[in-house]
PDB file of C-alpha atoms in Angstrom:
ATOM      1  CA  MET A   1      -0.029  -0.014  -0.067  1.00  0.00           C
ATOM      2  CA  SER A   2       1.257   3.436  -0.782  1.00  0.00           C
ATOM      3  CA  VAL A   3       0.371   7.189  -0.078  1.00  0.00           C
ATOM      4  CA  ARG A   4       1.090  10.171  -1.985  1.00  0.00           C
ATOM      5  CA  ILE A   5       2.326  13.423  -0.399  1.00  0.00           C
ATOM      6  CA  GLU A   6      -0.295  16.093  -0.621  1.00  0.00           C
ATOM      7  CA  PRO A   7       0.169  19.924  -0.479  1.00  0.00           C
ATOM      8  CA  LEU A   8       0.506  21.052   3.163  1.00  0.00           C
ATOM      9  CA  THR A   9      -2.188  23.724   3.465  1.00  0.00           C
ATOM     10  CA  PRO A  10      -3.929  24.982   6.703  1.00  0.00           C
ATOM     11  CA  GLU A  11      -7.249  23.517   5.592  1.00  0.00           C
ATOM     12  CA  ALA A  12      -5.904  20.094   4.672  1.00  0.00           C
ATOM     13  CA  PHE A  13      -3.927  19.918   7.897  1.00  0.00           C
ATOM     14  CA  ALA A  14      -6.543  21.431  10.247  1.00  0.00           C
ATOM     15  CA  PRO A  15      -7.953  18.169  11.522  1.00  0.00           C
ATOM     16  CA  PHE A  16      -4.506  17.039  12.729  1.00  0.00           C
ATOM     17  CA  GLY A  17      -2.811  20.118  13.748  1.00  0.00           C
ATOM     18  CA  ASP A  18      -1.500  23.687  12.826  1.00  0.00           C
ATOM     19  CA  ILE A  19       1.169  24.896  10.502  1.00  0.00           C
ATOM     20  CA  ILE A  20       3.491  27.209  12.291  1.00  0.00           C
ATOM     21  CA  SER A  21       4.334  29.813   9.717  1.00  0.00           C
ATOM     22  CA  LEU A  22       4.026  33.559   9.134  1.00  0.00           C
ATOM     23  CA  ARG A  23       0.498  34.840   8.535  1.00  0.00           C
ATOM     24  CA  ASP A  24      -0.090  37.361   5.644  1.00  0.00           C
ATOM     25  CA  ALA A  25       0.368  40.226   8.104  1.00  0.00           C
ATOM     26  CA  PRO A  26       1.520  40.198  11.871  1.00  0.00           C
ATOM     27  CA  ASP A  27      -1.003  40.385  14.588  1.00  0.00           C
ATOM     28  CA  MET A  28       1.110  43.083  16.307  1.00  0.00           C
ATOM     29  CA  VAL A  29       4.024  45.256  15.331  1.00  0.00           C
ATOM     30  CA  ILE A  30       6.403  45.650  18.436  1.00  0.00           C
ATOM     31  CA  ASN A  31       9.812  46.970  19.326  1.00  0.00           C
ATOM     32  CA  GLN A  32       9.179  50.474  17.714  1.00  0.00           C
ATOM     33  CA  GLY A  33       8.250  49.002  14.297  1.00  0.00           C
ATOM     34  CA  MET A  34      11.108  46.661  14.062  1.00  0.00           C
ATOM     35  CA  CYS A  35       9.400  43.349  14.771  1.00  0.00           C
ATOM     36  CA  GLY A  36       6.098  41.664  13.611  1.00  0.00           C
ATOM     37  CA  ARG A  37       4.570  39.351  16.144  1.00  0.00           C
ATOM     38  CA  HIS A  38       2.450  36.541  14.505  1.00  0.00           C
ATOM     39  CA  HIS A  39       0.621  35.538  17.662  1.00  0.00           C
ATOM     40  CA  ASP A  40      -0.347  32.203  19.180  1.00  0.00           C
ATOM     41  CA  LEU A  41      -0.091  29.931  16.092  1.00  0.00           C
ATOM     42  CA  GLY A  42      -0.654  26.526  17.485  1.00  0.00           C
ATOM     43  CA  ARG A  43      -3.452  24.826  19.414  1.00  0.00           C
ATOM     44  CA  VAL A  44      -1.160  23.898  22.361  1.00  0.00           C
ATOM     45  CA  ASP A  45      -2.737  21.808  25.077  1.00  0.00           C
ATOM     46  CA  PHE A  46      -0.751  20.218  27.801  1.00  0.00           C
ATOM     47  CA  GLY A  47      -3.643  19.152  30.032  1.00  0.00           C
ATOM     48  CA  THR A  48      -2.333  18.146  33.415  1.00  0.00           C
ATOM     49  CA  GLY A  49       1.387  18.557  32.540  1.00  0.00           C
ATOM     50  CA  ARG A  50       3.433  21.521  31.670  1.00  0.00           C
ATOM     51  CA  ALA A  51       5.202  22.785  28.486  1.00  0.00           C
ATOM     52  CA  GLY A  52       8.784  21.723  27.812  1.00  0.00           C
ATOM     53  CA  ILE A  53      11.233  22.704  25.182  1.00  0.00           C
ATOM     54  CA  SER A  54      13.490  19.867  23.884  1.00  0.00           C
ATOM     55  CA  LEU A  55      15.665  19.292  20.867  1.00  0.00           C
ATOM     56  CA  PHE A  56      15.210  16.519  18.494  1.00  0.00           C
ATOM     57  CA  ASP A  57      18.308  15.569  16.546  1.00  0.00           C
ATOM     58  CA  ALA A  58      17.161  13.169  13.806  1.00  0.00           C
ATOM     59  CA  LYS A  59      18.908  11.136  11.177  1.00  0.00           C
ATOM     60  CA  PRO A  60      17.781  11.726   7.518  1.00  0.00           C
ATOM     61  CA  ARG A  61      15.231   9.513   5.808  1.00  0.00           C
ATOM     62  CA  SER A  62      14.557   9.507   2.077  1.00  0.00           C
ATOM     63  CA  LEU A  63      11.493   9.187  -0.271  1.00  0.00           C
ATOM     64  CA  PRO A  64       9.803   6.981  -0.877  1.00  0.00           C
ATOM     65  CA  CYS A  65       9.757   6.243   2.877  1.00  0.00           C
ATOM     66  CA  LYS A  66       8.459   3.215   4.601  1.00  0.00           C
ATOM     67  CA  VAL A  67       6.202   3.772   7.612  1.00  0.00           C
ATOM     68  CA  ASP A  68       5.656   0.779   9.793  1.00  0.00           C
ATOM     69  CA  LEU A  69       4.678   2.500  12.968  1.00  0.00           C
ATOM     70  CA  VAL A  70       2.424   5.465  14.078  1.00  0.00           C
ATOM     71  CA  GLU A  71       2.005   6.864  17.508  1.00  0.00           C
ATOM     72  CA  ARG A  72       0.007   9.320  19.441  1.00  0.00           C
ATOM     73  CA  HIS A  73       0.207  11.295  22.567  1.00  0.00           C
ATOM     74  CA  PRO A  74      -3.112  11.211  24.415  1.00  0.00           C
ATOM     75  CA  LEU A  75      -2.000  13.794  26.954  1.00  0.00           C
ATOM     76  CA  GLY A  76      -0.780  16.616  25.025  1.00  0.00           C
ATOM     77  CA  SER A  77       0.026  18.409  21.961  1.00  0.00           C
ATOM     78  CA  GLN A  78       3.460  18.210  20.174  1.00  0.00           C
ATOM     79  CA  ALA A  79       5.133  20.899  18.045  1.00  0.00           C
ATOM     80  CA  PHE A  80       8.168  20.477  15.794  1.00  0.00           C
ATOM     81  CA  LEU A  81      10.023  23.732  14.765  1.00  0.00           C
ATOM     82  CA  PRO A  82      12.905  23.375  12.252  1.00  0.00           C
ATOM     83  CA  LEU A  83      16.252  24.975  13.457  1.00  0.00           C
ATOM     84  CA  ASN A  84      18.383  23.990  10.489  1.00  0.00           C
ATOM     85  CA  GLY A  85      16.114  24.304   7.478  1.00  0.00           C
ATOM     86  CA  VAL A  86      15.603  20.554   6.820  1.00  0.00           C
ATOM     87  CA  PRO A  87      12.090  19.586   5.664  1.00  0.00           C
ATOM     88  CA  PHE A  88      10.356  16.813   7.322  1.00  0.00           C
ATOM     89  CA  LEU A  89       7.743  14.368   6.344  1.00  0.00           C
ATOM     90  CA  VAL A  90       4.351  14.589   8.336  1.00  0.00           C
ATOM     91  CA  VAL A  91       2.507  11.379   8.266  1.00  0.00           C
ATOM     92  CA  VAL A  92      -0.930  11.537  10.094  1.00  0.00           C
ATOM     93  CA  ALA A  93      -4.141   9.712  10.391  1.00  0.00           C
ATOM     94  CA  PRO A  94      -7.543  10.178  11.742  1.00  0.00           C
ATOM     95  CA  ASP A  95      -8.539   7.953  14.634  1.00  0.00           C
ATOM     96  CA  ALA A  96     -10.881   5.138  13.748  1.00  0.00           C
ATOM     97  CA  GLY A  97     -12.094   3.512  16.974  1.00  0.00           C
ATOM     98  CA  GLY A  98      -8.644   3.590  18.798  1.00  0.00           C
ATOM     99  CA  LYS A  99      -6.645   2.633  15.727  1.00  0.00           C
ATOM    100  CA  PRO A 100      -5.333   4.907  12.919  1.00  0.00           C
ATOM    101  CA  GLY A 101      -7.536   5.321   9.948  1.00  0.00           C
ATOM    102  CA  PRO A 102      -6.142   6.034   6.332  1.00  0.00           C
ATOM    103  CA  LEU A 103      -2.709   7.686   6.371  1.00  0.00           C
ATOM    104  CA  ARG A 104      -2.106  10.969   4.842  1.00  0.00           C
ATOM    105  CA  ALA A 105       1.186  12.577   4.191  1.00  0.00           C
ATOM    106  CA  PHE A 106       2.607  16.168   3.947  1.00  0.00           C
ATOM    107  CA  LEU A 107       6.075  17.579   3.616  1.00  0.00           C
ATOM    108  CA  THR A 108       7.259  20.789   5.229  1.00  0.00           C
ATOM    109  CA  GLU A 109       9.364  23.361   3.543  1.00  0.00           C
ATOM    110  CA  GLY A 110      12.026  25.838   4.829  1.00  0.00           C
ATOM    111  CA  THR A 111      11.054  27.404   7.985  1.00  0.00           C
ATOM    112  CA  GLN A 112       7.542  25.720   8.506  1.00  0.00           C
ATOM    113  CA  GLY A 113       6.902  24.137  11.779  1.00  0.00           C
ATOM    114  CA  ILE A 114       3.820  21.978  12.813  1.00  0.00           C
ATOM    115  CA  ASN A 115       1.905  21.436  15.824  1.00  0.00           C
ATOM    116  CA  LEU A 116       0.141  18.159  16.204  1.00  0.00           C
ATOM    117  CA  LEU A 117      -3.081  18.174  18.228  1.00  0.00           C
ATOM    118  CA  ARG A 118      -3.311  16.173  21.372  1.00  0.00           C
ATOM    119  CA  GLY A 119      -4.060  12.461  20.312  1.00  0.00           C
ATOM    120  CA  THR A 120      -3.243  12.893  16.602  1.00  0.00           C
ATOM    121  CA  TRP A 121      -1.871   9.646  15.072  1.00  0.00           C
ATOM    122  CA  HIS A 122       1.534  10.473  13.414  1.00  0.00           C
ATOM    123  CA  GLY A 123       4.600   8.939  12.088  1.00  0.00           C
ATOM    124  CA  VAL A 124       7.886   9.404  13.755  1.00  0.00           C
ATOM    125  CA  LEU A 125      10.057  12.453  12.925  1.00  0.00           C
ATOM    126  CA  ALA A 126      11.492  12.002   9.365  1.00  0.00           C
ATOM    127  CA  PRO A 127      13.863  14.754   8.122  1.00  0.00           C
ATOM    128  CA  ILE A 128      14.146  14.538   4.292  1.00  0.00           C
ATOM    129  CA  GLY A 129      17.469  15.279   2.717  1.00  0.00           C
ATOM    130  CA  GLY A 130      19.687  15.804   5.734  1.00  0.00           C
ATOM    131  CA  GLN A 131      20.252  15.495   9.389  1.00  0.00           C
ATOM    132  CA  GLY A 132      17.405  17.512  11.058  1.00  0.00           C
ATOM    133  CA  LEU A 133      17.364  19.651  14.123  1.00  0.00           C
ATOM    134  CA  TYR A 134      14.013  20.559  15.584  1.00  0.00           C
ATOM    135  CA  ALA A 135      12.895  22.228  18.649  1.00  0.00           C
ATOM    136  CA  VAL A 136       9.895  20.182  20.127  1.00  0.00           C
ATOM    137  CA  ILE A 137       7.348  21.862  22.422  1.00  0.00           C
ATOM    138  CA  ASP A 138       5.518  19.130  24.109  1.00  0.00           C
ATOM    139  CA  ARG A 139       4.070  17.957  27.416  1.00  0.00           C
ATOM    140  CA  ILE A 140       6.314  17.220  30.449  1.00  0.00           C
ATOM    141  CA  GLY A 141       4.569  15.344  33.119  1.00  0.00           C
ATOM    142  CA  GLU A 142       3.278  12.090  34.727  1.00  0.00           C
ATOM    143  CA  GLY A 143       1.147   9.473  33.018  1.00  0.00           C
ATOM    144  CA  ASN A 144       1.410   7.255  29.940  1.00  0.00           C
ATOM    145  CA  ASN A 145       1.674   9.830  26.945  1.00  0.00           C
ATOM    146  CA  LEU A 146       2.498   7.270  24.205  1.00  0.00           C
ATOM    147  CA  HIS A 147       0.253   4.873  22.156  1.00  0.00           C
ATOM    148  CA  GLU A 148       1.891   3.034  19.322  1.00  0.00           C
ATOM    149  CA  HIS A 149       0.275   1.161  16.398  1.00  0.00           C
ATOM    150  CA  TRP A 150       2.435  -1.146  14.137  1.00  0.00           C
ATOM    151  CA  PHE A 151       1.280  -1.963  10.731  1.00  0.00           C
ATOM    152  CA  GLU A 152       1.394  -5.582   9.613  1.00  0.00           C
ATOM    153  CA  VAL A 153       2.298  -4.314   6.186  1.00  0.00           C
ATOM    154  CA  PRO A 154       4.334  -1.202   6.051  1.00  0.00           C
ATOM    155  CA  VAL A 155       2.845   1.798   4.088  1.00  0.00           C
ATOM    156  CA  LEU A 156       5.069   3.447   1.472  1.00  0.00           C
ATOM    157  CA  VAL A 157       4.914   7.198   1.255  1.00  0.00           C
ATOM    158  CA  CYS A 158       5.931   8.587  -2.109  1.00  0.00           C
ATOM    159  CA  ALA A 159       6.643  12.024  -3.469  1.00  0.00           C
TER     160      ALA A 159
ATOM    161  CA  MET B   1      28.497  54.023  28.388  1.00  0.00           C
ATOM    162  CA  SER B   2      29.349  50.854  26.491  1.00  0.00           C
ATOM    163  CA  VAL B   3      29.231  47.125  27.133  1.00  0.00           C
ATOM    164  CA  ARG B   4      31.096  44.428  25.461  1.00  0.00           C
ATOM    165  CA  ILE B   5      29.697  41.090  24.196  1.00  0.00           C
ATOM    166  CA  GLU B   6      30.949  38.139  26.243  1.00  0.00           C
ATOM    167  CA  PRO B   7      30.954  34.599  25.423  1.00  0.00           C
ATOM    168  CA  LEU B   8      27.589  32.830  25.722  1.00  0.00           C
ATOM    169  CA  THR B   9      28.292  29.996  28.072  1.00  0.00           C
ATOM    170  CA  PRO B  10      25.696  28.114  30.251  1.00  0.00           C
ATOM    171  CA  GLU B  11      27.424  29.247  33.503  1.00  0.00           C
ATOM    172  CA  ALA B  12      27.485  32.977  32.469  1.00  0.00           C
ATOM    173  CA  PHE B  13      23.891  32.985  31.258  1.00  0.00           C
ATOM    174  CA  ALA B  14      22.329  30.798  34.039  1.00  0.00           C
ATOM    175  CA  PRO B  15      21.215  33.748  36.243  1.00  0.00           C
ATOM    176  CA  PHE B  16      19.161  35.072  33.262  1.00  0.00           C
ATOM    177  CA  GLY B  17      18.087  31.977  31.470  1.00  0.00           C
ATOM    178  CA  ASP B  18      19.037  28.811  29.477  1.00  0.00           C
ATOM    179  CA  ILE B  19      20.671  28.248  26.204  1.00  0.00           C
ATOM    180  CA  ILE B  20      18.642  25.864  24.089  1.00  0.00           C
ATOM    181  CA  SER B  21      21.208  23.703  22.323  1.00  0.00           C
ATOM    182  CA  LEU B  22      22.248  20.184  22.000  1.00  0.00           C
ATOM    183  CA  ARG B  23      23.798  18.553  25.099  1.00  0.00           C
ATOM    184  CA  ASP B  24      26.941  16.387  24.660  1.00  0.00           C
ATOM    185  CA  ALA B  25      24.767  13.400  24.477  1.00  0.00           C
ATOM    186  CA  PRO B  26      21.020  12.894  24.137  1.00  0.00           C
ATOM    187  CA  ASP B  27      18.976  12.083  27.169  1.00  0.00           C
ATOM    188  CA  MET B  28      17.063   9.506  25.203  1.00  0.00           C
ATOM    189  CA  VAL B  29      17.487   7.746  21.752  1.00  0.00           C
ATOM    190  CA  ILE B  30      14.114   7.139  20.214  1.00  0.00           C
ATOM    191  CA  ASN B  31      12.498   6.108  16.964  1.00  0.00           C
ATOM    192  CA  GLN B  32      14.523   2.947  16.675  1.00  0.00           C
ATOM    193  CA  GLY B  33      17.860   4.750  17.029  1.00  0.00           C
ATOM    194  CA  MET B  34      17.126   7.402  14.436  1.00  0.00           C
ATOM    195  CA  CYS B  35      16.594  10.254  16.844  1.00  0.00           C
ATOM    196  CA  GLY B  36      18.256  11.649  19.955  1.00  0.00           C
ATOM    197  CA  ARG B  37      15.914  13.600  22.300  1.00  0.00           C
ATOM    198  CA  HIS B  38      17.802  16.288  24.380  1.00  0.00           C
ATOM    199  CA  HIS B  39      15.146  16.776  27.096  1.00  0.00           C
ATOM    200  CA  ASP B  40      13.482  19.722  28.728  1.00  0.00           C
ATOM    201  CA  LEU B  41      16.285  22.266  27.997  1.00  0.00           C
ATOM    202  CA  GLY B  42      14.617  25.475  29.394  1.00  0.00           C
ATOM    203  CA  ARG B  43      13.246  26.548  32.696  1.00  0.00           C
ATOM    204  CA  VAL B  44       9.757  27.419  31.267  1.00  0.00           C
ATOM    205  CA  ASP B  45       7.363  28.820  33.734  1.00  0.00           C
ATOM    206  CA  PHE B  46       3.940  30.336  32.564  1.00  0.00           C
ATOM    207  CA  GLY B  47       2.472  30.663  36.047  1.00  0.00           C
ATOM    208  CA  THR B  48      -1.319  31.436  35.720  1.00  0.00           C
ATOM    209  CA  GLY B  49      -1.233  31.415  31.957  1.00  0.00           C
ATOM    210  CA  ARG B  50      -0.573  28.914  29.290  1.00  0.00           C
ATOM    211  CA  ALA B  51       2.176  28.271  26.721  1.00  0.00           C
ATOM    212  CA  GLY B  52       1.815  29.647  23.301  1.00  0.00           C
ATOM    213  CA  ILE B  53       3.948  29.443  20.124  1.00  0.00           C
ATOM    214  CA  SER B  54       4.382  32.601  18.192  1.00  0.00           C
ATOM    215  CA  LEU B  55       6.680  33.846  15.319  1.00  0.00           C
ATOM    216  CA  PHE B  56       8.756  36.974  15.645  1.00  0.00           C
ATOM    217  CA  ASP B  57       9.758  38.468  12.272  1.00  0.00           C
ATOM    218  CA  ALA B  58      12.364  41.118  13.057  1.00  0.00           C
ATOM    219  CA  LYS B  59      14.319  43.569  11.203  1.00  0.00           C
ATOM    220  CA  PRO B  60      18.177  43.454  11.261  1.00  0.00           C
ATOM    221  CA  ARG B  61      20.282  45.411  13.686  1.00  0.00           C
ATOM    222  CA  SER B  62      23.981  45.935  13.520  1.00  0.00           C
ATOM    223  CA  LEU B  63      26.872  46.256  15.860  1.00  0.00           C
ATOM    224  CA  PRO B  64      27.600  48.409  17.737  1.00  0.00           C
ATOM    225  CA  CYS B  65      23.952  48.392  18.920  1.00  0.00           C
ATOM    226  CA  LYS B  66      22.359  51.260  20.722  1.00  0.00           C
ATOM    227  CA  VAL B  67      20.180  49.952  23.686  1.00  0.00           C
ATOM    228  CA  ASP B  68      17.791  52.632  25.032  1.00  0.00           C
ATOM    229  CA  LEU B  69      15.204  50.303  26.501  1.00  0.00           C
ATOM    230  CA  VAL B  70      15.017  47.037  28.416  1.00  0.00           C
ATOM    231  CA  GLU B  71      11.881  45.175  29.420  1.00  0.00           C
ATOM    232  CA  ARG B  72      10.830  42.258  31.507  1.00  0.00           C
ATOM    233  CA  HIS B  73       7.831  39.804  31.641  1.00  0.00           C
ATOM    234  CA  PRO B  74       6.825  39.303  35.325  1.00  0.00           C
ATOM    235  CA  LEU B  75       4.256  36.648  34.585  1.00  0.00           C
ATOM    236  CA  GLY B  76       6.330  34.168  32.470  1.00  0.00           C
ATOM    237  CA  SER B  77       9.407  32.882  30.777  1.00  0.00           C
ATOM    238  CA  GLN B  78      10.140  33.680  27.092  1.00  0.00           C
ATOM    239  CA  ALA B  79      12.042  31.432  24.746  1.00  0.00           C
ATOM    240  CA  PHE B  80      13.511  32.481  21.323  1.00  0.00           C
ATOM    241  CA  LEU B  81      14.339  29.598  18.751  1.00  0.00           C
ATOM    242  CA  PRO B  82      16.082  30.716  15.522  1.00  0.00           C
ATOM    243  CA  LEU B  83      14.460  29.403  12.401  1.00  0.00           C
ATOM    244  CA  ASN B  84      16.570  30.984   9.684  1.00  0.00           C
ATOM    245  CA  GLY B  85      19.924  30.836  11.304  1.00  0.00           C
ATOM    246  CA  VAL B  86      20.314  34.599  12.014  1.00  0.00           C
ATOM    247  CA  PRO B  87      22.250  35.161  15.229  1.00  0.00           C
ATOM    248  CA  PHE B  88      20.612  37.629  17.790  1.00  0.00           C
ATOM    249  CA  LEU B  89      22.030  39.873  20.412  1.00  0.00           C
ATOM    250  CA  VAL B  90      20.920  38.929  23.987  1.00  0.00           C
ATOM    251  CA  VAL B  91      21.111  41.899  26.338  1.00  0.00           C
ATOM    252  CA  VAL B  92      20.275  41.122  29.870  1.00  0.00           C
ATOM    253  CA  ALA B  93      20.465  42.635  33.407  1.00  0.00           C
ATOM    254  CA  PRO B  94      19.972  41.540  36.960  1.00  0.00           C
ATOM    255  CA  ASP B  95      17.308  43.253  38.822  1.00  0.00           C
ATOM    256  CA  ALA B  96      18.350  46.019  41.195  1.00  0.00           C
ATOM    257  CA  GLY B  97      15.390  47.004  43.338  1.00  0.00           C
ATOM    258  CA  GLY B  98      12.855  47.063  40.570  1.00  0.00           C
ATOM    259  CA  LYS B  99      15.216  48.492  37.987  1.00  0.00           C
ATOM    260  CA  PRO B 100      17.840  46.896  35.742  1.00  0.00           C
ATOM    261  CA  GLY B 101      21.370  46.630  37.143  1.00  0.00           C
ATOM    262  CA  PRO B 102      24.354  46.560  34.854  1.00  0.00           C
ATOM    263  CA  LEU B 103      23.852  45.350  31.513  1.00  0.00           C
ATOM    264  CA  ARG B 104      25.498  42.206  30.086  1.00  0.00           C
ATOM    265  CA  ALA B 105      25.559  41.214  26.417  1.00  0.00           C
ATOM    266  CA  PHE B 106      25.707  37.879  24.562  1.00  0.00           C
ATOM    267  CA  LEU B 107      25.451  36.844  20.890  1.00  0.00           C
ATOM    268  CA  THR B 108      23.977  33.606  19.839  1.00  0.00           C
ATOM    269  CA  GLU B 109      25.290  31.470  17.022  1.00  0.00           C
ATOM    270  CA  GLY B 110      23.796  29.240  14.332  1.00  0.00           C
ATOM    271  CA  THR B 111      21.026  27.192  15.783  1.00  0.00           C
ATOM    272  CA  GLN B 112      21.361  28.311  19.418  1.00  0.00           C
ATOM    273  CA  GLY B 113      17.989  29.460  21.060  1.00  0.00           C
ATOM    274  CA  ILE B 114      17.671  31.016  24.533  1.00  0.00           C
ATOM    275  CA  ASN B 115      14.995  30.942  27.296  1.00  0.00           C
ATOM    276  CA  LEU B 116      14.672  33.897  29.447  1.00  0.00           C
ATOM    277  CA  LEU B 117      13.481  33.310  33.087  1.00  0.00           C
ATOM    278  CA  ARG B 118      10.461  34.892  34.203  1.00  0.00           C
ATOM    279  CA  GLY B 119      11.192  38.578  35.232  1.00  0.00           C
ATOM    280  CA  THR B 120      14.560  38.835  33.486  1.00  0.00           C
ATOM    281  CA  TRP B 121      15.349  42.410  32.308  1.00  0.00           C
ATOM    282  CA  HIS B 122      16.203  42.140  28.524  1.00  0.00           C
ATOM    283  CA  GLY B 123      16.737  44.170  25.336  1.00  0.00           C
ATOM    284  CA  VAL B 124      14.380  43.710  22.421  1.00  0.00           C
ATOM    285  CA  LEU B 125      14.998  41.057  19.877  1.00  0.00           C
ATOM    286  CA  ALA B 126      18.054  42.175  17.800  1.00  0.00           C
ATOM    287  CA  PRO B 127      18.884  39.872  14.824  1.00  0.00           C
ATOM    288  CA  ILE B 128      22.385  40.749  13.699  1.00  0.00           C
ATOM    289  CA  GLY B 129      23.311  40.372  10.047  1.00  0.00           C
ATOM    290  CA  GLY B 130      19.948  39.657   8.477  1.00  0.00           C
ATOM    291  CA  GLN B 131      16.203  39.794   8.973  1.00  0.00           C
ATOM    292  CA  GLY B 132      15.534  37.189  11.707  1.00  0.00           C
ATOM    293  CA  LEU B 133      12.728  34.641  12.041  1.00  0.00           C
ATOM    294  CA  TYR B 134      12.211  33.167  15.493  1.00  0.00           C
ATOM    295  CA  ALA B 135       9.622  30.888  17.237  1.00  0.00           C
ATOM    296  CA  VAL B 136       8.821  32.421  20.523  1.00  0.00           C
ATOM    297  CA  ILE B 137       7.486  30.244  23.304  1.00  0.00           C
ATOM    298  CA  ASP B 138       6.001  32.562  25.919  1.00  0.00           C
ATOM    299  CA  ARG B 139       2.977  33.047  28.025  1.00  0.00           C
ATOM    300  CA  ILE B 140      -0.644  33.695  26.858  1.00  0.00           C
ATOM    301  CA  GLY B 141      -3.041  34.915  29.492  1.00  0.00           C
ATOM    302  CA  GLU B 142      -4.505  37.697  31.342  1.00  0.00           C
ATOM    303  CA  GLY B 143      -2.658  40.370  33.343  1.00  0.00           C
ATOM    304  CA  ASN B 144       0.114  42.934  32.596  1.00  0.00           C
ATOM    305  CA  ASN B 145       3.159  40.958  31.617  1.00  0.00           C
ATOM    306  CA  LEU B 146       5.218  43.918  30.410  1.00  0.00           C
ATOM    307  CA  HIS B 147       7.476  46.172  32.388  1.00  0.00           C
ATOM    308  CA  GLU B 148       9.720  48.680  30.489  1.00  0.00           C
ATOM    309  CA  HIS B 149      12.703  50.589  31.573  1.00  0.00           C
ATOM    310  CA  TRP B 150      14.188  53.412  29.367  1.00  0.00           C
ATOM    311  CA  PHE B 151      17.670  54.681  29.809  1.00  0.00           C
ATOM    312  CA  GLU B 152      18.345  58.298  29.994  1.00  0.00           C
ATOM    313  CA  VAL B 153      21.534  57.785  28.205  1.00  0.00           C
ATOM    314  CA  PRO B 154      21.585  54.801  25.678  1.00  0.00           C
ATOM    315  CA  VAL B 155      24.173  52.062  26.270  1.00  0.00           C
ATOM    316  CA  LEU B 156      26.187  50.962  23.360  1.00  0.00           C
ATOM    317  CA  VAL B 157      26.790  47.178  22.880  1.00  0.00           C
ATOM    318  CA  CYS B 158      29.983  46.517  21.122  1.00  0.00           C
ATOM    319  CA  ALA B 159      31.495  43.313  19.574  1.00  0.00           C
TER     320      ALA B 159
END
């Protein structure tokens, strides 16, 4: 089975999360006109935990990319912000009765980040084209915040 | 009056905040060995508010840089994560009875981010060498989260 990468648009991605990128215009201009603030771009949600800032240093993958596992974090949202400009593959799925439904695939570009909603099924971080460094804003706290689902037959994500 | 930029080390910066950069080794290796997680690198603290992810799109400054204003956020920490590789000047000061004490200055490099502790006096975001794009992780919520202090005589920050 294979899935094709579709364009990463706010509308297509909204059921799964948010694209963290500049709006057409800033919400506020601060610092005596020197800085535009594009305000509160992700639906962050850490429930009973707190926000943490971590770094993920991830080895490169390539396309087509084999996906044999998706996971979800039931207790909090998770955002990925690219620090070295390496695009990453975003594989997500709606929930279908506690299991992932049909996979969908997107690819970020340049400085785009994404924020996954709490509980969104997603593939593991997959930088395309180079070693990727990402700031990750996710939940720190007690409780089991990881569900995994392994596919009997891997899904191939194609450009 | 002028202040020289000093090396940005965790020890020198600790009273003001955290440097968000890779540790010598990851705290966890995840994704079947493909990704190192450098965990919980900043002392985030949003008190009565919640975490938000915003973007700051800031015009370039140059060195020497005139600082006529510092500010602080009494209700929460504030982190800056560089998305397009532009270093930024970090001007901070200890508190001295409700006013900033002697200024200190640091310059980030490459993919380094910083997290300012709640209440740290700091200069405004100052990308050096180009238009800078930064993800900002700070507090969203009610209340006055901004104190400003204007200097009668601007301070010059030199390389």
